[in-house]
Coordinates of C-alpha atoms in Angstrom, one line a residue:
M1 CA -12.2 -8.8 14.6
R2 CA -10.1 -11.8 16.3
F3 CA -6.1 -11.7 17.7
T4 CA -4.3 -15.2 17.1
S5 CA -0.8 -13.8 18.3
Q6 CA 1.1 -11.1 20.3
T7 CA 5.0 -10.4 20.4
S8 CA 6.5 -7.3 21.3
I9 CA 9.8 -6.1 20.0
D10 CA 11.7 -2.5 20.2
G11 CA 9.0 -0.8 22.3
V12 CA 6.4 -2.0 19.5
T13 CA 3.5 -4.6 20.0
E14 CA 2.6 -7.0 17.0
R15 CA -0.4 -8.7 16.9
S16 CA -1.6 -11.2 14.5
F17 CA -5.7 -11.0 13.8
T18 CA -8.1 -12.2 10.8
L19 CA -11.3 -10.8 9.7
G20 CA -13.4 -13.0 8.0
E21 CA -11.2 -14.5 5.3
T22 CA -8.5 -11.5 5.6
P23 CA -5.7 -11.8 7.2
G24 CA -3.6 -8.9 8.7
V25 CA -1.4 -7.5 11.6
L26 CA -1.2 -4.8 13.9
W27 CA 1.3 -2.9 15.0
T28 CA 1.4 0.0 17.7
P29 CA 3.7 1.7 20.5
D30 CA 3.3 0.0 23.7
D31 CA 4.1 3.1 26.1
A32 CA 1.0 5.4 24.4
E33 CA -2.1 5.8 22.7
P34 CA -1.5 5.8 18.8
R35 CA -1.4 9.3 17.4
A36 CA -2.3 7.9 13.9
L37 CA -3.4 5.0 12.0
I38 CA -1.1 3.5 8.5
L39 CA -2.6 1.4 6.4
I40 CA 0.3 -0.4 4.5
G41 CA -0.2 -2.1 1.0
H42 CA 2.4 -4.6 0.4
G43 CA 3.9 -4.8 -3.2
G44 CA 3.4 -7.9 -5.8
G45 CA 4.3 -10.9 -4.6
Q46 CA 4.9 -10.0 -1.1
H47 CA 2.2 -10.2 1.8
K48 CA 1.3 -8.3 5.1
Q49 CA 5.0 -9.2 6.8
A50 CA 7.5 -8.6 4.3
P51 CA 10.7 -7.8 6.0
G52 CA 10.0 -4.1 4.0
V53 CA 6.3 -3.9 5.4
V54 CA 7.6 -5.0 9.1
A55 CA 10.5 -2.2 9.5
R56 CA 8.0 0.3 8.5
A57 CA 5.4 -0.4 10.7
I58 CA 7.7 -0.7 13.6
R59 CA 9.1 2.6 12.5
L60 CA 6.1 4.7 12.1
A61 CA 5.2 3.3 16.0
A62 CA 8.6 3.0 17.8
E63 CA 9.4 7.1 16.4
H64 CA 5.7 8.8 15.6
R65 CA 3.9 6.8 18.3
F66 CA 1.8 5.6 15.2
A67 CA -0.3 2.6 14.7
A68 CA 0.4 0.4 11.2
A69 CA -1.6 -2.1 9.9
A70 CA -1.2 -4.8 6.9
I71 CA -3.4 -7.3 5.1
D72 CA -2.4 -9.8 2.7
A73 CA -4.0 -8.8 -0.7
P74 CA -5.9 -11.6 -2.5
A75 CA -4.1 -14.2 -3.7
H76 CA -1.2 -13.4 -1.9
G77 CA 0.7 -14.6 1.4
G78 CA -1.7 -17.6 3.0
R79 CA -4.5 -16.7 0.7
P80 CA -6.1 -19.2 -1.8
R81 CA -5.8 -18.4 -6.0
T82 CA -8.8 -18.8 -7.4
A83 CA -9.4 -20.0 -11.1
E84 CA -9.6 -16.3 -12.2
H85 CA -6.4 -15.1 -10.7
D86 CA -4.7 -18.3 -12.1
R87 CA -5.9 -17.6 -15.7
I88 CA -4.6 -13.9 -15.6
I89 CA -0.8 -15.3 -14.0
T90 CA -0.6 -17.3 -16.3
E91 CA -1.1 -15.8 -19.4
M92 CA 0.6 -12.2 -18.1
R93 CA 4.1 -15.0 -17.1
A94 CA 3.6 -16.2 -21.4
R95 CA 3.8 -12.8 -22.2
M96 CA 6.5 -11.7 -20.3
A97 CA 8.3 -14.4 -21.8
G98 CA 7.9 -12.9 -25.3
A99 CA 4.6 -13.4 -26.2
G100 CA 2.8 -10.2 -26.2
D101 CA 2.2 -6.7 -23.9
P102 CA 1.3 -8.6 -20.3
L103 CA 0.5 -4.5 -19.1
P104 CA -3.2 -4.7 -20.1
L105 CA -3.6 -8.2 -18.4
L106 CA -1.7 -6.8 -15.1
A107 CA -4.5 -3.8 -15.3
E108 CA -6.8 -6.3 -15.2
L109 CA -5.2 -8.1 -12.1
H110 CA -5.2 -5.4 -10.0
A111 CA -8.8 -4.2 -11.0
L112 CA -9.7 -7.7 -9.6
L113 CA -7.9 -7.4 -6.6
A114 CA -8.7 -4.2 -6.1
A115 CA -12.8 -5.3 -5.9
Q116 CA -12.0 -7.4 -3.1
T117 CA -9.2 -5.4 -1.4
V118 CA -11.0 -2.2 -1.0
P119 CA -14.2 -3.5 1.3
E120 CA -11.9 -5.2 3.3
W121 CA -9.6 -2.8 4.1
R122 CA -13.1 -0.9 5.0
S123 CA -13.8 -3.6 6.5
V124 CA -10.6 -3.9 9.0
L125 CA -10.7 0.1 9.6
D126 CA -14.4 -0.7 11.4
A127 CA -12.8 -3.4 13.6
L128 CA -9.9 -1.6 14.3
G129 CA -12.2 1.5 15.4
D130 CA -10.8 5.0 16.1
L131 CA -7.1 4.9 16.5
G132 CA -6.8 8.5 15.2
P133 CA -6.8 10.2 11.7
V134 CA -5.6 7.4 9.1
G135 CA -3.1 7.2 6.2
Y136 CA -2.3 4.7 3.3
W137 CA 1.4 4.0 2.3
G138 CA 1.5 1.8 -0.8
M139 CA 4.1 1.3 -4.0
S140 CA 3.6 -1.1 -6.7
L141 CA 0.7 -3.6 -6.3
G142 CA 0.1 -1.5 -2.8
C143 CA -0.1 1.9 -4.9
A144 CA -2.6 -0.1 -7.8
L145 CA -4.8 -1.3 -5.2
G146 CA -4.4 1.6 -2.9
I147 CA -5.6 4.2 -5.5
P148 CA -9.0 3.2 -5.5
L149 CA -9.8 2.9 -1.5
V150 CA -8.0 5.9 -1.2
A151 CA -10.8 7.0 -3.5
A152 CA -13.4 5.6 -2.1
E153 CA -12.7 5.8 1.5
P154 CA -13.2 9.3 3.4
R155 CA -11.1 8.2 6.5
I156 CA -8.1 8.5 4.9
R157 CA -6.4 12.0 4.9
A158 CA -3.0 11.1 3.6
A159 CA -1.3 8.9 1.1
V160 CA 2.1 7.9 -0.1
L161 CA 2.2 6.0 -3.5
G162 CA 3.9 5.1 -6.4
L163 CA 6.1 2.9 -8.5
S164 CA 2.6 2.3 -10.9
G165 CA 1.4 3.7 -13.4
T166 CA -2.0 3.6 -15.4
S167 CA -1.1 0.9 -17.1
S168 CA -1.8 -1.4 -14.2
A169 CA -3.9 1.3 -11.6
S170 CA -7.1 3.3 -12.4
A171 CA -6.7 6.9 -13.6
E172 CA -10.2 6.9 -13.2
A173 CA -10.1 5.6 -9.6
A174 CA -6.6 8.1 -9.3
A175 CA -9.5 11.2 -10.2
G176 CA -11.1 10.6 -7.1
V177 CA -8.0 10.9 -4.6
T178 CA -8.2 14.3 -2.8
V179 CA -6.0 13.7 -0.2
P180 CA -2.4 15.0 -0.3
V181 CA -0.4 12.7 -2.0
Q182 CA 3.3 12.1 -2.1
F183 CA 4.0 10.0 -5.6
M184 CA 7.1 8.0 -6.1
V185 CA 8.6 7.6 -9.4
Q186 CA 12.0 5.5 -10.7
W187 CA 12.8 7.1 -13.3
D188 CA 14.4 4.3 -14.8
D189 CA 11.6 1.7 -14.0
E190 CA 11.9 -1.5 -16.2
L191 CA 8.5 -2.9 -14.7
V192 CA 6.3 0.8 -15.3
P193 CA 7.0 2.9 -18.1
R194 CA 8.0 6.4 -17.3
E195 CA 4.9 8.1 -19.1
D196 CA 2.4 6.1 -17.2
A197 CA 3.7 6.7 -13.9
L198 CA 3.8 10.3 -14.9
A199 CA 0.1 10.4 -16.0
L200 CA -1.2 8.7 -13.1
F201 CA 0.5 11.4 -11.1
D202 CA -1.0 14.0 -13.1
A203 CA -4.3 12.1 -12.8
L204 CA -4.4 12.5 -9.1
A205 CA -6.8 15.3 -8.2
S206 CA -5.4 16.1 -4.8
G207 CA -5.1 20.1 -4.2
E208 CA -1.7 19.2 -2.8
K209 CA 0.4 16.2 -4.5
T210 CA 4.5 16.2 -4.7
L211 CA 6.3 14.3 -7.2
H212 CA 9.5 12.8 -5.6
A213 CA 11.3 10.9 -9.0
N214 CA 14.6 9.0 -8.3
P215 CA 16.8 7.5 -10.9
G216 CA 17.2 4.0 -10.9
K217 CA 15.3 0.7 -11.2
H218 CA 11.5 -0.3 -10.1
G219 CA 13.3 -1.7 -6.8
D220 CA 15.7 1.0 -5.7
L221 CA 13.2 3.7 -4.3
P222 CA 16.3 5.6 -2.0
A223 CA 16.1 4.8 1.1
F224 CA 15.9 8.4 2.2
E225 CA 12.4 8.3 1.0
A226 CA 11.4 6.4 4.3
D227 CA 12.1 9.4 6.0
S228 CA 10.4 11.7 3.7
A229 CA 7.3 9.6 4.3
L230 CA 7.3 9.6 7.9
R231 CA 7.7 13.3 7.8
F232 CA 4.7 13.4 5.1
F233 CA 2.5 11.4 7.7
A234 CA 3.6 13.6 10.7
R235 CA 3.1 16.9 8.8
H236 CA -0.8 15.6 8.0
L237 CA -1.6 13.5 10.8
S238 CA -0.6 15.0 13.3

């Protein structure tokens, strides 16, 4: 792991890094050793330093003394697309314009990205060393890619997931998730069919899992759910 830049804001140190082909960012509290590490999976079309990711990471570090890390998913941020990425995305956009159902292609794309992202996240965990118990936070694409990671990585002890369904995330992988989960559903989600979201929640094998359902569309997740997620991680990782 090679750190390439460092800044400090509101008592939080932000350091950019690269690990092989993977670019990422690590946030840590300035005045104390981290109590835990939260991996943040960004949404589709976003990147490791999207405003929501940065705001969440700063809150984790400043308010709870957690470290936070984010990486660019393949074909996102500054990472190049492969010919396979371009093929799937082009066809998916054509279907969204009225030429058919895009959901099978979305599931294909997410499976392709997850096959690369899971080993990348595990390598990042190896390189960061022991920063305390590990949690994972991911909505939408971050959920679809996070579920196979949480299922495969025993160091992750709790996860906040949601805004995804069985049409774009693997129900088979969800059956391997056994850690406590807080799961978000937007009841009027125009991108994720409600029955698919509920089916994904049902597929999770966690002995402790909680469904948080709110009215509104995909991008309307209430701000108070961020507070709830912070309390969830504090409860399970402190």
